[in-house]
Short mmCIF file of C-alpha atoms and ligand atoms in Angstrom, two decimals:
data_model
loop_
_atom_site.label_atom_id
_atom_site.label_comp_id
_atom_site.label_asym_id
_atom_site.label_seq_id
_atom_site.Cartn_x
_atom_site.Cartn_y
_atom_site.Cartn_z
CA MET A 475 -29.56 -10.49 15.72
CA LEU A 476 -29.45 -6.85 16.87
CA SER A 477 -29.46 -7.95 20.50
CA ILE A 478 -26.50 -10.24 19.82
CA ILE A 479 -24.64 -7.30 18.25
CA ASP A 480 -25.50 -5.14 21.28
CA LYS A 481 -24.35 -7.82 23.65
CA GLY A 482 -21.02 -8.07 21.82
CA LYS A 483 -20.65 -4.30 21.77
CA ASN A 484 -21.32 -3.90 25.51
CA SER A 485 -19.95 -7.06 27.11
CA HIS A 486 -17.23 -8.01 24.58
CA ASP A 487 -18.34 -11.56 24.98
CA LEU A 488 -20.27 -13.82 22.59
CA THR A 489 -20.92 -17.54 22.49
CA LYS A 490 -19.87 -19.68 19.59
CA ASP A 491 -23.51 -20.07 18.52
CA GLU A 492 -24.03 -16.31 18.59
CA ILE A 493 -20.94 -15.77 16.44
CA ILE A 494 -22.09 -18.41 13.97
CA SER A 495 -25.51 -16.79 13.66
CA LEU A 496 -23.93 -13.38 13.01
CA LEU A 497 -21.65 -14.86 10.36
CA GLY A 498 -24.52 -16.69 8.70
CA CYS A 499 -26.92 -13.77 8.33
CA SER A 500 -26.22 -10.73 6.16
CA THR A 501 -29.29 -8.60 6.97
CA TYR A 502 -27.65 -6.80 9.89
CA ASP A 503 -24.12 -6.43 8.54
CA SER A 504 -24.17 -2.64 8.64
CA ALA A 505 -25.25 -2.69 12.30
CA LEU A 506 -22.39 -5.08 13.04
CA PHE A 507 -19.85 -2.85 11.26
CA ASP A 508 -21.18 0.24 13.07
CA ALA A 509 -20.95 -1.50 16.44
CA ALA A 510 -17.33 -2.52 15.76
CA ASN A 511 -16.57 1.04 14.68
CA CYS A 512 -18.05 2.37 17.97
CA VAL A 513 -15.98 -0.05 20.05
CA ARG A 514 -12.84 0.98 18.17
CA GLU A 515 -13.60 4.65 18.72
CA LYS A 516 -14.42 4.22 22.41
CA TYR A 517 -11.26 2.27 23.25
CA LEU A 518 -8.73 3.55 20.74
CA GLY A 519 -9.94 6.94 19.54
CA ASN A 520 -9.29 8.32 16.10
CA GLU A 521 -5.65 7.40 15.72
CA VAL A 522 -4.51 5.08 12.96
CA HIS A 523 -1.12 3.42 13.39
CA LEU A 524 1.02 2.96 10.30
CA ARG A 525 3.53 0.10 10.12
CA GLY A 526 6.16 0.12 7.39
CA LEU A 527 6.34 -3.36 5.85
CA ILE A 528 9.63 -4.60 4.39
CA GLU A 529 9.27 -7.86 2.44
CA PHE A 530 12.91 -8.85 2.58
CA SER A 531 12.91 -12.34 1.03
CA ASN A 532 10.38 -14.27 -1.03
CA ILE A 533 12.25 -17.54 -0.60
CA CYS A 534 10.37 -20.13 1.44
CA LYS A 535 11.12 -23.69 2.47
CA GLN A 536 7.43 -24.37 3.16
CA ASP A 537 4.84 -25.40 0.61
CA CYS A 538 1.48 -24.02 1.80
CA LEU A 539 -1.10 -24.79 -0.86
CA TYR A 540 -2.61 -21.29 -0.86
CA CYS A 541 0.57 -19.24 -0.97
CA GLY A 542 2.35 -17.93 -4.07
CA LEU A 543 5.72 -18.07 -2.32
CA ARG A 544 5.47 -21.84 -1.74
CA LYS A 545 8.67 -23.64 -2.59
CA ASP A 546 7.15 -25.64 -5.44
CA ASN A 547 6.10 -22.52 -7.33
CA GLN A 548 8.61 -22.22 -10.17
CA ASN A 549 6.96 -19.12 -11.61
CA VAL A 550 8.34 -16.59 -9.15
CA LYS A 551 11.66 -14.86 -9.53
CA ARG A 552 13.16 -15.28 -6.07
CA TYR A 553 15.05 -12.56 -4.18
CA ARG A 554 16.73 -12.05 -0.90
CA LEU A 555 17.74 -8.60 0.40
CA ASP A 556 21.07 -8.25 2.13
CA PRO A 557 21.14 -6.53 5.54
CA GLU A 558 22.58 -3.31 4.06
CA THR A 559 19.65 -3.02 1.65
CA ILE A 560 17.15 -3.69 4.43
CA ILE A 561 18.76 -0.97 6.55
CA ASP A 562 18.67 1.39 3.57
CA PHE A 563 14.91 0.75 3.10
CA ALA A 564 14.39 1.22 6.84
CA THR A 565 16.23 4.54 6.79
CA LYS A 566 13.98 5.68 3.95
CA ALA A 567 10.91 4.50 5.88
CA LYS A 568 12.13 6.56 8.84
CA SER A 569 12.24 9.63 6.60
CA TYR A 570 8.59 9.04 5.62
CA GLY A 571 7.68 9.11 9.32
CA TYR A 572 7.20 5.42 10.17
CA LYS A 573 7.65 4.48 13.84
CA THR A 574 7.21 0.72 13.43
CA LEU A 575 8.79 -1.66 10.94
CA VAL A 576 7.46 -5.09 10.07
CA LEU A 577 10.15 -7.35 8.64
CA GLN A 578 8.48 -10.14 6.72
CA SER A 579 9.82 -13.00 4.62
CA GLY A 580 9.19 -16.55 3.61
CA GLU A 581 10.76 -19.18 5.86
CA ASP A 582 14.21 -18.58 4.44
CA PRO A 583 17.07 -20.44 6.19
CA PHE A 584 19.62 -18.04 4.72
CA TYR A 585 18.87 -15.59 7.54
CA THR A 586 20.57 -17.22 10.49
CA THR A 587 19.78 -16.29 14.08
CA ASP A 588 22.94 -14.19 14.26
CA LEU A 589 22.07 -12.37 11.08
CA ILE A 590 18.52 -11.54 12.24
CA CYS A 591 19.75 -10.48 15.68
CA ASP A 592 22.40 -8.24 14.17
CA LEU A 593 19.81 -6.69 11.86
CA VAL A 594 17.36 -6.11 14.71
CA THR A 595 20.09 -4.48 16.82
CA LYS A 596 20.96 -2.10 13.99
CA LEU A 597 17.32 -1.26 13.23
CA LYS A 598 16.60 -0.56 16.91
CA LYS A 599 19.35 2.08 16.77
CA LEU A 600 17.18 3.88 14.20
CA ASP A 601 14.51 4.09 16.91
CA PHE A 602 11.84 1.80 15.49
CA ALA A 603 9.48 -0.62 17.18
CA ILE A 604 10.39 -3.86 15.41
CA THR A 605 7.95 -6.56 14.38
CA LEU A 606 9.26 -9.82 12.93
CA SER A 607 7.15 -12.01 10.67
CA ILE A 608 9.51 -14.75 9.58
CA GLY A 609 7.68 -17.93 10.45
CA GLU A 610 8.12 -20.89 12.75
CA LYS A 611 11.33 -20.96 14.80
CA THR A 612 12.53 -22.60 17.99
CA PHE A 613 12.07 -21.08 21.44
CA GLU A 614 15.80 -20.33 21.53
CA GLU A 615 15.64 -18.44 18.24
CA TYR A 616 12.63 -16.40 19.35
CA LYS A 617 14.44 -15.69 22.60
CA ALA A 618 17.55 -14.48 20.79
CA TYR A 619 15.54 -12.11 18.55
CA ARG A 620 13.76 -10.78 21.61
CA GLU A 621 17.01 -10.18 23.44
CA ALA A 622 18.33 -8.36 20.38
CA GLY A 623 15.38 -5.98 20.73
CA ALA A 624 12.48 -7.34 18.65
CA ASP A 625 9.23 -6.04 20.15
CA ARG A 626 6.49 -7.86 18.27
CA TYR A 627 5.94 -10.99 16.21
CA LEU A 628 3.34 -11.85 13.61
CA LEU A 629 2.45 -15.46 12.95
CA ARG A 630 -1.00 -16.23 11.69
CA ILE A 631 -2.57 -19.48 12.81
CA GLU A 632 -4.18 -19.36 9.30
CA THR A 633 -7.04 -21.61 10.49
CA THR A 634 -7.80 -23.23 13.85
CA ASP A 635 -9.20 -26.29 12.10
CA LYS A 636 -6.28 -28.64 12.73
CA SER A 637 -7.08 -31.10 9.95
CA LEU A 638 -7.65 -28.29 7.42
CA TYR A 639 -4.42 -26.63 8.55
CA GLU A 640 -2.43 -29.82 8.08
CA LYS A 641 -4.01 -30.43 4.68
CA LEU A 642 -3.21 -26.93 3.42
CA ASP A 643 0.24 -26.72 5.02
CA PRO A 644 1.85 -30.05 4.13
CA ASN A 645 4.67 -31.17 6.41
CA MET A 646 3.72 -28.58 8.98
CA SER A 647 2.16 -29.39 12.32
CA PHE A 648 -0.68 -27.48 13.89
CA ASP A 649 0.68 -28.29 17.33
CA ASN A 650 4.02 -26.75 16.46
CA ARG A 651 2.28 -23.59 15.25
CA LEU A 652 0.50 -23.37 18.62
CA ARG A 653 3.79 -23.99 20.38
CA CYS A 654 5.31 -21.04 18.47
CA LEU A 655 2.49 -18.71 19.48
CA LYS A 656 2.77 -19.76 23.13
CA ASP A 657 6.56 -19.35 23.13
CA LEU A 658 6.26 -15.87 21.63
CA LYS A 659 3.79 -14.88 24.30
CA ALA A 660 5.93 -16.32 27.08
CA LEU A 661 8.91 -14.34 25.79
CA GLY A 662 7.00 -11.08 26.17
CA TYR A 663 6.48 -10.25 22.50
CA GLU A 664 3.41 -8.34 21.50
CA LEU A 665 1.77 -11.13 19.58
CA GLY A 666 -0.03 -10.88 16.28
CA THR A 667 -1.94 -13.73 14.73
CA GLY A 668 -4.94 -14.15 12.47
CA SER A 669 -6.51 -16.29 9.80
CA LEU A 670 -7.41 -16.62 6.18
CA ILE A 671 -11.11 -16.31 5.41
CA GLY A 672 -12.70 -18.48 2.74
CA LEU A 673 -10.28 -21.39 2.57
CA PRO A 674 -11.69 -24.45 0.78
CA GLY A 675 -13.46 -26.61 3.33
CA GLN A 676 -13.58 -23.89 5.99
CA THR A 677 -16.97 -23.55 7.71
CA LEU A 678 -18.64 -20.71 9.61
CA GLU A 679 -18.26 -22.84 12.70
CA SER A 680 -14.53 -22.98 12.13
CA LEU A 681 -14.39 -19.17 11.67
CA ALA A 682 -16.23 -18.80 14.99
CA ASP A 683 -13.57 -21.04 16.54
CA ASP A 684 -10.88 -18.78 15.04
CA ILE A 685 -12.41 -15.69 16.66
CA LEU A 686 -12.73 -17.42 20.05
CA PHE A 687 -9.15 -18.64 19.70
CA PHE A 688 -7.91 -15.06 19.15
CA LYS A 689 -9.63 -14.04 22.37
CA ALA A 690 -8.43 -17.06 24.35
CA MET A 691 -4.84 -16.38 23.22
CA ASP A 692 -5.25 -12.74 24.27
CA ALA A 693 -3.39 -11.78 21.09
CA ASP A 694 -2.35 -8.14 20.82
CA MET A 695 -2.92 -7.90 17.09
CA ILE A 696 -5.28 -9.79 14.80
CA GLY A 697 -5.00 -9.62 11.02
CA VAL A 698 -7.59 -11.38 8.93
CA GLY A 699 -7.95 -11.29 5.18
CA PRO A 700 -9.78 -13.11 2.42
CA PHE A 701 -8.06 -16.09 0.85
CA ILE A 702 -7.39 -15.07 -2.78
CA PRO A 703 -6.65 -18.04 -5.06
CA ASN A 704 -3.25 -17.79 -6.70
CA PRO A 705 -3.05 -19.20 -10.27
CA ASP A 706 0.42 -20.60 -9.59
CA THR A 707 -0.77 -22.79 -6.71
CA PRO A 708 -2.77 -26.03 -6.32
CA LEU A 709 -5.74 -23.97 -5.03
CA GLN A 710 -5.97 -21.99 -8.27
CA ASN A 711 -9.50 -23.18 -9.06
CA GLU A 712 -10.99 -22.66 -5.62
CA ALA A 713 -13.61 -20.01 -4.98
CA GLY A 714 -11.68 -17.91 -2.47
CA GLY A 715 -13.03 -15.75 0.32
CA THR A 716 -15.19 -12.66 0.03
CA PHE A 717 -14.44 -9.17 1.21
CA ASN A 718 -17.68 -9.10 3.20
CA LEU A 719 -17.04 -12.28 5.16
CA ALA A 720 -13.48 -11.20 6.00
CA LEU A 721 -14.84 -7.84 7.16
CA LYS A 722 -17.40 -9.59 9.37
CA VAL A 723 -14.79 -11.80 11.02
CA MET A 724 -12.74 -8.66 11.63
CA ALA A 725 -15.69 -6.71 13.06
CA ILE A 726 -16.72 -9.52 15.44
CA THR A 727 -13.09 -9.79 16.56
CA ARG A 728 -13.21 -6.08 17.40
CA LEU A 729 -16.38 -6.54 19.46
CA LEU A 730 -14.69 -9.25 21.52
CA MET A 731 -11.25 -7.63 21.74
CA PRO A 732 -11.89 -3.92 22.16
CA ASP A 733 -8.34 -2.68 22.77
CA ILE A 734 -6.18 -4.73 20.41
CA ASN A 735 -4.60 -3.57 17.17
CA ILE A 736 -6.44 -4.65 14.04
CA PRO A 737 -5.05 -3.89 10.59
CA ALA A 738 -7.08 -3.06 7.52
CA THR A 739 -5.36 -5.70 5.41
CA THR A 740 -3.88 -5.46 1.94
CA ALA A 741 -5.85 -8.53 0.83
CA MET A 742 -9.08 -6.72 1.72
CA GLU A 743 -8.13 -3.82 -0.51
CA THR A 744 -7.27 -6.26 -3.29
CA LEU A 745 -10.93 -7.37 -3.37
CA ASP A 746 -12.45 -3.91 -2.89
CA LYS A 747 -10.74 -0.76 -4.08
CA ASN A 748 -11.89 1.06 -0.94
CA GLY A 749 -11.30 -1.96 1.28
CA ARG A 750 -8.86 -0.50 3.77
CA ILE A 751 -11.01 2.58 4.44
CA ILE A 752 -14.12 0.42 4.85
CA ALA A 753 -12.17 -1.77 7.27
CA LEU A 754 -10.99 1.30 9.23
CA GLN A 755 -14.67 2.22 9.58
CA SER A 756 -15.62 -1.31 10.71
CA GLY A 757 -13.23 -1.85 13.61
CA ALA A 758 -9.67 -1.61 12.23
CA ASN A 759 -7.10 0.91 13.55
CA VAL A 760 -3.88 -0.04 11.75
CA VAL A 761 -2.58 0.05 8.16
CA MET A 762 0.65 -1.60 7.01
CA PRO A 763 1.90 0.20 3.90
CA ASN A 764 4.66 -1.46 1.97
CA VAL A 765 8.04 0.27 2.30
CA THR A 766 9.97 -2.21 0.13
CA GLU A 767 11.59 -0.15 -2.62
CA GLY A 768 12.08 -1.01 -6.28
CA GLU A 769 11.12 -4.14 -8.20
CA TYR A 770 10.97 -6.41 -5.15
CA ARG A 771 7.41 -5.62 -4.13
CA LYS A 772 6.17 -7.04 -7.43
CA LEU A 773 7.95 -10.29 -6.66
CA TYR A 774 6.38 -10.79 -3.24
CA GLN A 775 3.33 -12.36 -4.80
CA LEU A 776 1.34 -14.13 -2.12
CA TYR A 777 -1.79 -13.80 -4.25
CA PRO A 778 -2.70 -12.08 -7.53
CA GLY A 779 -3.76 -8.46 -7.76
CA LYS A 780 -1.82 -7.34 -4.67
CA ILE A 781 -2.19 -3.56 -4.42
CA CYS A 782 0.52 -0.92 -4.71
CA THR A 783 3.06 -3.20 -6.43
CA GLY A 784 3.77 -0.47 -9.03
CA ASP A 785 3.94 2.36 -6.49
CA THR A 786 6.83 3.74 -4.45
CA PRO A 787 6.87 3.84 -0.65
CA ALA A 788 6.83 7.64 -0.80
CA HIS A 789 3.71 7.58 -2.98
CA CYS A 790 1.90 5.07 -0.72
CA ARG A 791 2.69 7.09 2.36
CA GLY A 792 1.06 10.19 0.83
CA CYS A 793 -1.83 8.17 -0.60
CA ILE A 794 -2.77 6.42 2.62
CA THR A 795 -2.35 9.60 4.71
CA GLY A 796 -4.79 11.36 2.38
CA LYS A 797 -7.32 8.53 2.62
CA ILE A 798 -7.10 8.33 6.42
CA THR A 799 -7.45 12.06 6.99
CA SER A 800 -10.33 12.25 4.48
CA ILE A 801 -12.47 10.14 6.84
CA GLY A 802 -11.64 12.29 9.87
CA ARG A 803 -9.01 10.01 11.36
CA GLU A 804 -5.44 10.97 12.21
CA ILE A 805 -2.06 9.28 11.83
CA SER A 806 -0.63 8.31 15.20
CA GLN A 807 2.73 9.76 16.16
CA ASP A 808 3.66 7.04 18.65
CA TYR A 809 4.94 3.47 18.36
CA GLY A 810 1.45 2.09 18.47
CA GLY A 811 1.78 -0.80 20.92
CA ARG A 812 -1.33 -2.26 22.50
CA LYS A 813 -2.67 0.01 25.21
CA ARG A 814 -4.77 -2.03 27.62
N1 LIG B 1313 -4.54 -15.10 -0.26
C1 LIG B 1313 -4.58 -14.26 0.82
N2 LIG B 1313 -3.64 -14.25 1.77
C2 LIG B 1313 -2.60 -15.11 1.65
N3 LIG B 1313 -1.54 -15.35 2.45
C3 LIG B 1313 -0.78 -16.32 1.88
N4 LIG B 1313 -1.34 -16.71 0.71
C4 LIG B 1313 -2.49 -15.99 0.56
C5 LIG B 1313 -3.51 -15.96 -0.43
N5 LIG B 1313 -3.48 -16.76 -1.50
C6 LIG B 1313 -1.36 -14.73 3.77
C7 LIG B 1313 -1.15 -15.78 4.87
C8 LIG B 1313 0.17 -15.37 5.49
C9 LIG B 1313 0.29 -13.92 5.10
C10 LIG B 1313 1.67 -13.38 5.11
O1 LIG B 1313 -0.23 -13.90 3.79
O2 LIG B 1313 -2.20 -15.68 5.83
O3 LIG B 1313 0.22 -15.55 6.89
FE1 LIG B 1314 -0.11 2.41 -2.09
FE2 LIG B 1314 -2.40 4.01 -2.07
S1 LIG B 1314 -1.35 3.02 -0.40
S2 LIG B 1314 -1.02 3.54 -3.73
#
């Protein structure tokens, strides 16, 4: 097992069988996490990139079985921020020192292509790198956002097991999801994808496929997090993923993709109160603090127990800066794109 870890650390290449054996054995986890931490340090140094996350609408036309924002969930109070409010939150995020904004929402048809493009144009004037995370769109829509100035796009594949994907995301097609990722790449976006760890029916083999998929796609950002069952969804009684397994998928991804951006995800911290710091010491180099102001962050309930829902953006900025500097890392002052 240690020689597999060494091979990954030095060659950034592992076979599917090697990945499966790492995932299936817990004896050498700390060696795996240390190796991923070394690769991160060698390629990316001590800088941690912060992305300010604005969750601008929790309305979604999709019905993913794991997600609290699914359209059939009647127990969420829905909201939609108007462009002026989004720009106000962005201006505040600027004052806290953020260089990148992630605009995330459910798949909400209210935001037309013109509206998103206009918003992106205005936000670019505030000198941000802009990441969109607004779901599946057509090539033409992605192209229009890109021309308006969007730099990056996040769209998790969620799982590379096509039949599991189509079971958990009813009325959605795995092939269309792949088409979206390919279009985004062709349009020159920095591409972020990733998966949920611990979905019902997901195997270690399928997680190994996910990791190899990330590498084959040459994604610029990979975010993985544990699946956390939401009581307002059909998967309420499922077991959910563990922090440790999500951390292992993340660490192996770092071994294979030494120079990409990897966030310490919010879902990880939901399962372990020190989760983001542990992730930053196991291969991650990015944190995405929430910069949505007011009551809205409580309403963006993908899963229960989401951290920081009662805190303000100003508080989170100070909190996460303190945590990052306490482990000898520094907050990056640049836009934090992938540096090959
Ligand atoms: N647990 C953890 N993560 C979830 N997401 C959606 N529902 C859950 C859940 N129950 C993740 C999906 C999506 C991202 C925005 O949130 O992977 O891509
Ligand atoms: Fe929000 Fe620590 S990052 S309270």
